[in-house]
Short mmCIF file of C-alpha atoms in Angstrom, two decimals:
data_model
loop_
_atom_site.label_atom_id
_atom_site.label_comp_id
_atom_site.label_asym_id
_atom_site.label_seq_id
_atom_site.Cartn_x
_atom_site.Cartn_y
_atom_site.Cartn_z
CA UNK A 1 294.53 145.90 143.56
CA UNK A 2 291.82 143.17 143.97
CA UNK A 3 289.11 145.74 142.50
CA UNK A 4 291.54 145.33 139.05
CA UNK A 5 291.09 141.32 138.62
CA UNK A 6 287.71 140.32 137.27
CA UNK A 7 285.67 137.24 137.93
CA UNK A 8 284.13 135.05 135.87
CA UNK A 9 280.98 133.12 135.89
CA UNK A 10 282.03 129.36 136.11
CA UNK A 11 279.78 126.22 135.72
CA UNK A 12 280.64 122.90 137.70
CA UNK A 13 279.56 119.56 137.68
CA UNK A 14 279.81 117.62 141.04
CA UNK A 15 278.79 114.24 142.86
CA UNK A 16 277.47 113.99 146.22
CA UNK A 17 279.81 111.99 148.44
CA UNK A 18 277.32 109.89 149.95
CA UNK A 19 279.26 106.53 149.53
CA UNK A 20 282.51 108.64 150.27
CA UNK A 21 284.97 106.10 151.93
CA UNK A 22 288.61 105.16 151.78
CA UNK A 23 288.60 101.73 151.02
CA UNK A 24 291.73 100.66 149.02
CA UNK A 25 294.94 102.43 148.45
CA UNK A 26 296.02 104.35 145.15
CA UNK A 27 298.03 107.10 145.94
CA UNK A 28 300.11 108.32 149.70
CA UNK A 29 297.20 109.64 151.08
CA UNK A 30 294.89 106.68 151.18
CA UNK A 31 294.98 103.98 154.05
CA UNK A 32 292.29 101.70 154.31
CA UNK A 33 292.27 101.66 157.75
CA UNK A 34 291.14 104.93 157.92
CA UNK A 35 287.82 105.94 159.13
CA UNK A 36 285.06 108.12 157.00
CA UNK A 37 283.19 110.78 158.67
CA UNK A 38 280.74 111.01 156.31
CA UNK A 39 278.46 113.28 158.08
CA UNK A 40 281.14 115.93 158.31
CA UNK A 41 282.16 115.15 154.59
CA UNK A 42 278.77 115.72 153.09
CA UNK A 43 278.68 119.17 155.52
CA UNK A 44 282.41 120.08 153.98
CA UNK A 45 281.03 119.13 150.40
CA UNK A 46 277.51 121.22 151.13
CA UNK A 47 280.08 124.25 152.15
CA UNK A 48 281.68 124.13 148.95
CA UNK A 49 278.60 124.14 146.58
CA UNK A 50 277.90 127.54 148.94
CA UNK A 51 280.58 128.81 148.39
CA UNK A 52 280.17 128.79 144.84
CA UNK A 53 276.51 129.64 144.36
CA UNK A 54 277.26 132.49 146.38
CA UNK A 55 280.01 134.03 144.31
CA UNK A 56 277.69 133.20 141.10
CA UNK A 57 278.93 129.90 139.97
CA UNK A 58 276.52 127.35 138.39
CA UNK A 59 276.85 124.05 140.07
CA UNK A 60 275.17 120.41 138.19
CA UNK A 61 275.27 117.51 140.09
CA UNK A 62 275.74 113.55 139.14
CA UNK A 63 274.00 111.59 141.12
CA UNK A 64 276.77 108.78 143.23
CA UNK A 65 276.55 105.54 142.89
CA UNK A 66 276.72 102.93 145.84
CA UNK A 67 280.24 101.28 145.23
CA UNK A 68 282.34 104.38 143.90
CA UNK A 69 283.61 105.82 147.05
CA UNK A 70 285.98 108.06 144.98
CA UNK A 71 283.76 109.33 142.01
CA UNK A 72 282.89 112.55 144.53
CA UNK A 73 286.01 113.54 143.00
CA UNK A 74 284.54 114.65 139.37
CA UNK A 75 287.26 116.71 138.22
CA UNK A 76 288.97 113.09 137.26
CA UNK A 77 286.05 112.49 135.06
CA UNK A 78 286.44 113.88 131.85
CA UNK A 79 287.91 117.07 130.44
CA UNK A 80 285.38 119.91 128.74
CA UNK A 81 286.79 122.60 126.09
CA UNK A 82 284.57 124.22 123.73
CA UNK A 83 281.52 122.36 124.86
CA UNK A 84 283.33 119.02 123.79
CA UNK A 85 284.24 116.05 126.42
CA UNK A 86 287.17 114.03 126.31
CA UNK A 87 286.34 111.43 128.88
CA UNK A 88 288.61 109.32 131.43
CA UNK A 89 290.03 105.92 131.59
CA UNK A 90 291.52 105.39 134.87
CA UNK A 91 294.70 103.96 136.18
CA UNK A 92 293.16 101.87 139.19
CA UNK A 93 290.63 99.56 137.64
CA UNK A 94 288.64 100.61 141.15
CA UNK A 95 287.81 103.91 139.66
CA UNK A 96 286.85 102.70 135.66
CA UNK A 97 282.99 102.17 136.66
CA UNK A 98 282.99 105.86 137.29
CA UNK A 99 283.66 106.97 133.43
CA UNK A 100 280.39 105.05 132.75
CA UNK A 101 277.93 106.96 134.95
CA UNK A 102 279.97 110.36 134.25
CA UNK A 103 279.31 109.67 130.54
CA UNK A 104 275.60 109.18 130.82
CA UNK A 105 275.44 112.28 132.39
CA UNK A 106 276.94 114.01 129.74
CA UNK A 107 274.94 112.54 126.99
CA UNK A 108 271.96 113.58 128.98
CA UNK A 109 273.17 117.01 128.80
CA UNK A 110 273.67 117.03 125.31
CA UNK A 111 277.21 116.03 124.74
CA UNK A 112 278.71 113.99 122.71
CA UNK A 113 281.98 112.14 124.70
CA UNK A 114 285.32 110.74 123.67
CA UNK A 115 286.15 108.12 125.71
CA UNK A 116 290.38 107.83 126.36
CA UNK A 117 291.85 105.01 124.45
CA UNK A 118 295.16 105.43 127.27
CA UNK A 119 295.14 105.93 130.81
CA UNK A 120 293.92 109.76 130.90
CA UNK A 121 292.31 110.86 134.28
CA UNK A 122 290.54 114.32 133.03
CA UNK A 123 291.01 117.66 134.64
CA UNK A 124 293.35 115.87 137.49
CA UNK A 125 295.96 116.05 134.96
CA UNK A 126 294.62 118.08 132.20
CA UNK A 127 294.79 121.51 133.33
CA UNK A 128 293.23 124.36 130.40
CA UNK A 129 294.50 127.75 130.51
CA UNK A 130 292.33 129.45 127.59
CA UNK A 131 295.39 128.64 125.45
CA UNK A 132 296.79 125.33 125.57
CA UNK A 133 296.29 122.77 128.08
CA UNK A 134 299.09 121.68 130.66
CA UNK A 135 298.83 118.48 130.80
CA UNK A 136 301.19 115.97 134.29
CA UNK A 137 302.35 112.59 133.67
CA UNK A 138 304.80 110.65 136.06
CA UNK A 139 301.91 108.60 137.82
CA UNK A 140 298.41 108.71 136.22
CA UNK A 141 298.02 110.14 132.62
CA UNK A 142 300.00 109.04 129.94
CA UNK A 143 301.79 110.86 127.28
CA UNK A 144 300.04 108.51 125.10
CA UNK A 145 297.04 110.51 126.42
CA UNK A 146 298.17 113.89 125.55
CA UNK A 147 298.92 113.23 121.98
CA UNK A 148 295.29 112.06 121.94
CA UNK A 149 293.81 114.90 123.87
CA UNK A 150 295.81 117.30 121.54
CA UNK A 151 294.23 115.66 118.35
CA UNK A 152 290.66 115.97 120.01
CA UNK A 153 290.85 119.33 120.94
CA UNK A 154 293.38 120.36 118.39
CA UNK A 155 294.76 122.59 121.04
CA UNK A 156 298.22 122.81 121.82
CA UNK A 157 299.76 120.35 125.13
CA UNK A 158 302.55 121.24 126.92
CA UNK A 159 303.77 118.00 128.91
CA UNK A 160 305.11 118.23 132.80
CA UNK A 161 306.54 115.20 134.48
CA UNK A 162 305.34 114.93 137.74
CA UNK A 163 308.13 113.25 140.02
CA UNK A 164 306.88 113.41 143.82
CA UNK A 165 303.78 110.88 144.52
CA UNK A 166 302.57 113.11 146.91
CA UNK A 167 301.55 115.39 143.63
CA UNK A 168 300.50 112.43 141.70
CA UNK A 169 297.99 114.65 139.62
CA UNK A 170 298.56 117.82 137.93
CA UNK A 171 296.16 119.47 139.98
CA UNK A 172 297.33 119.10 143.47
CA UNK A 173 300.85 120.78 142.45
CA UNK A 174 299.40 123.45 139.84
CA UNK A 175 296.57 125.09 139.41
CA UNK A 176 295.41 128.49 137.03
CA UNK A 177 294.33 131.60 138.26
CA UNK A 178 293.40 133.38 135.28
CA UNK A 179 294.19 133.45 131.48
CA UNK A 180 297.43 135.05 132.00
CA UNK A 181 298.78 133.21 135.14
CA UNK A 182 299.23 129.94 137.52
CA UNK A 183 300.65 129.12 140.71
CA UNK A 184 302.75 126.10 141.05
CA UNK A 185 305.01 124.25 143.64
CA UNK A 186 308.19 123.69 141.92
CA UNK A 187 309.48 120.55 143.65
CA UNK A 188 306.52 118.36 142.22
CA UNK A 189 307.81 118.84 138.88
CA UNK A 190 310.88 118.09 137.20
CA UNK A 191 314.20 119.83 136.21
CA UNK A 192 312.92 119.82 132.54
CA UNK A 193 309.08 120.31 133.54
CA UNK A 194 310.19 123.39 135.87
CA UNK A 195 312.18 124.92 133.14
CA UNK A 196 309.60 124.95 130.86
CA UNK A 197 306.97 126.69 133.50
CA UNK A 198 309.35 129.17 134.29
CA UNK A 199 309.56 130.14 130.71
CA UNK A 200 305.86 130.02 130.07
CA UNK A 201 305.11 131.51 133.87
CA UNK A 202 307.66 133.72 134.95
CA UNK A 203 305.32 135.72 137.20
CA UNK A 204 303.54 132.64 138.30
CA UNK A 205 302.72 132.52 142.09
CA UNK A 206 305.42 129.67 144.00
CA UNK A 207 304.26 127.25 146.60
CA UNK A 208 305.80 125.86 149.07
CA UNK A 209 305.70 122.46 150.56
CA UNK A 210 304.17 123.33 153.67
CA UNK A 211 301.28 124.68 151.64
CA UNK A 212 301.29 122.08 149.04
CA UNK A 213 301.14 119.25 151.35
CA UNK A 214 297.85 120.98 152.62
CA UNK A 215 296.35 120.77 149.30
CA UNK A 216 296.62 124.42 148.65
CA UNK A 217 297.52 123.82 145.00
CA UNK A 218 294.14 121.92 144.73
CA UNK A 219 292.58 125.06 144.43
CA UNK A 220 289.66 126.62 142.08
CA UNK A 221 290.12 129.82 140.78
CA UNK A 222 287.57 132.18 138.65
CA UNK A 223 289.62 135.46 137.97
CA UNK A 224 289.19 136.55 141.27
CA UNK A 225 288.22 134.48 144.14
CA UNK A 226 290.24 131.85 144.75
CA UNK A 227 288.67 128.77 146.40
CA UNK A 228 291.56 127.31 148.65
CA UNK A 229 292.36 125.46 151.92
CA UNK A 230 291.91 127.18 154.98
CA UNK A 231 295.52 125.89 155.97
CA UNK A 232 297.28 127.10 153.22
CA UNK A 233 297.80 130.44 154.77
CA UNK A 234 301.43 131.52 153.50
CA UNK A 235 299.50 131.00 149.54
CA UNK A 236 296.53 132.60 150.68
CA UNK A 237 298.33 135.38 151.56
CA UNK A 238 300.53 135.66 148.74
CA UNK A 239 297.57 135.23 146.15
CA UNK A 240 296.47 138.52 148.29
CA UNK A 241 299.24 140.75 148.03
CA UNK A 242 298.26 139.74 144.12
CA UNK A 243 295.36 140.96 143.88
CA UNK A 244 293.14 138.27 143.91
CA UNK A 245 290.66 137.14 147.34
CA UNK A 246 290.98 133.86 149.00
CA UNK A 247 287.84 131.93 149.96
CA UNK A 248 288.77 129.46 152.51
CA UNK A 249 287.07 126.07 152.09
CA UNK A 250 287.59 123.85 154.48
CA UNK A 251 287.53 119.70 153.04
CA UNK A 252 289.92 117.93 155.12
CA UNK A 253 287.82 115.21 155.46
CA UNK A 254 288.44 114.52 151.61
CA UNK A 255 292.24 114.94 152.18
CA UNK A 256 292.06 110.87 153.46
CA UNK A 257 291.62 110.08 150.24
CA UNK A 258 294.15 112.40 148.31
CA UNK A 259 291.50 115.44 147.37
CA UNK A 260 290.55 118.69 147.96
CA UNK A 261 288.56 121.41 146.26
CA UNK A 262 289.43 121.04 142.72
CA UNK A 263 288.90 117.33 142.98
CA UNK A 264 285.49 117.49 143.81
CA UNK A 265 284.85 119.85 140.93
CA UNK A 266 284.33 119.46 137.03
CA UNK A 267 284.92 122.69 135.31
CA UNK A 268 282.09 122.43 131.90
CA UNK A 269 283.79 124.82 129.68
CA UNK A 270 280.35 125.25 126.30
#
């Protein structure tokens, strides 16, 4: 069955984690306590931008910025459809230097960027699906936001309320697989938010908790190979009997700070 799904050349934009730290608190995961190994992080990160070059992925790079522990985690940077970017204002005023240095980079690439007039935190809660984008709330992103996003991209947004702070972005409790399907852990979402997913998904892949709390659903996807947590093993194996092939990437280091592999990566959709 794998043979029948079909990959698709992806180009990311990343950032180094060389000033990767956890030094304030913004979601569960963080505690400033907590100690760094950055040395293992930057050999976690270095795996990742492996694995994708190897599977013929184009990787860009921003450079970090002393100061920004967090902006390793790019995919909160902005959101790209059609070769346009709708760029991020962030919830913790710790993280809005990052939208600065993100949108240079862009406009040194030749884009032109929208910069969020509401709390919007880019592909952590703005999830595309080559037809509309899915779009959390709950704890970062406004709705606010989404109307706004829809009238940039003038692409439909569905709404999901995101309930469990655990899952305080779209993309550690959902992620896409293809243009046709996701996978998703139900209990992130709520009654309303589920309902609607089940009638837009009903073939969608289900996660559990156990996997979810591993950041399995913080996963990268390109029709095929399926970038995912080497502990989520009960996903990985049921994105197998799918059809499509896991490629375990081990950043646990980056799970300190609330992220995992689709954190660290901005999907540039020209």
């Amino acid at each position: 069955m794998t043979d029948s799904r079909v990959p698709r050349r992806r180009r990311f934009l990343v950032c180094e984690p060389r000033h990767f730290a956890v030094q304030y608190a913004i979601n569960p995961w963080m505690h400033p306590d907590t100690t760094v190994d950055v040395d293992l992080a930057r050999e976690q990160w270095q795996g990742l931008i492996r694995a994708y070059r190897d599977h013929g992925h184009t990787v860009d790079a921003v450079d970090p910025v002393p100061g920004l522990p967090d902006m390793v985690f790019a995919a909160n940077s902005a959101v790209v459809v059609d070769g346009r970017v709708f760029g991020s204002y962030f919830h913790a005023p710790e993280r809005r230097p990052e939208s600065d240095h993100y949108e240079t980079w862009f406009k040194a690439a030749g884009y032109d960027v929208h910069r969020s007039e509401s709390v919007c935190e880019g592909e952590g809660d703005l999830v595309w699906t080559g037809r509309y984008l899915l779009a959390g709330t709950g704890f970062r992103t406004t709705r606010d936001a989404h109307r706004e996003v829809q009238e940039f991209f003038g692409h439909p947004v569905v709404s999901l309320t995101l309930v469990d702070p655990y899952f305080y972005h779209l993309d550690t409790a959902l992620f896409v697989l293809d243009d046709h399907n996701i996978v998703y852990y139900p209990e992130a979402f709520s009654p309303g938010s589920r309902e609607v997913l089940a009638r837009l998904y009903p073939d969608a892949v289900l996660a559990t908790r156990e996997d979810a709390m591993v950041f399995g659903l913080n996963s990268v996807s390109d029709g095929r190979h399926v970038f995912i947590a080497p502990r989520a093993e009960v996903l990985a194996a049921r994105l197998a009997d799918h059809g499509y092939d896991p490629v375990p990437v081990d950043l646990s280091e980056f799970h300190k700070a609330g992220g995992g592999i689709k954190c660290c990566t901005q999907e540039i959709r020209s």
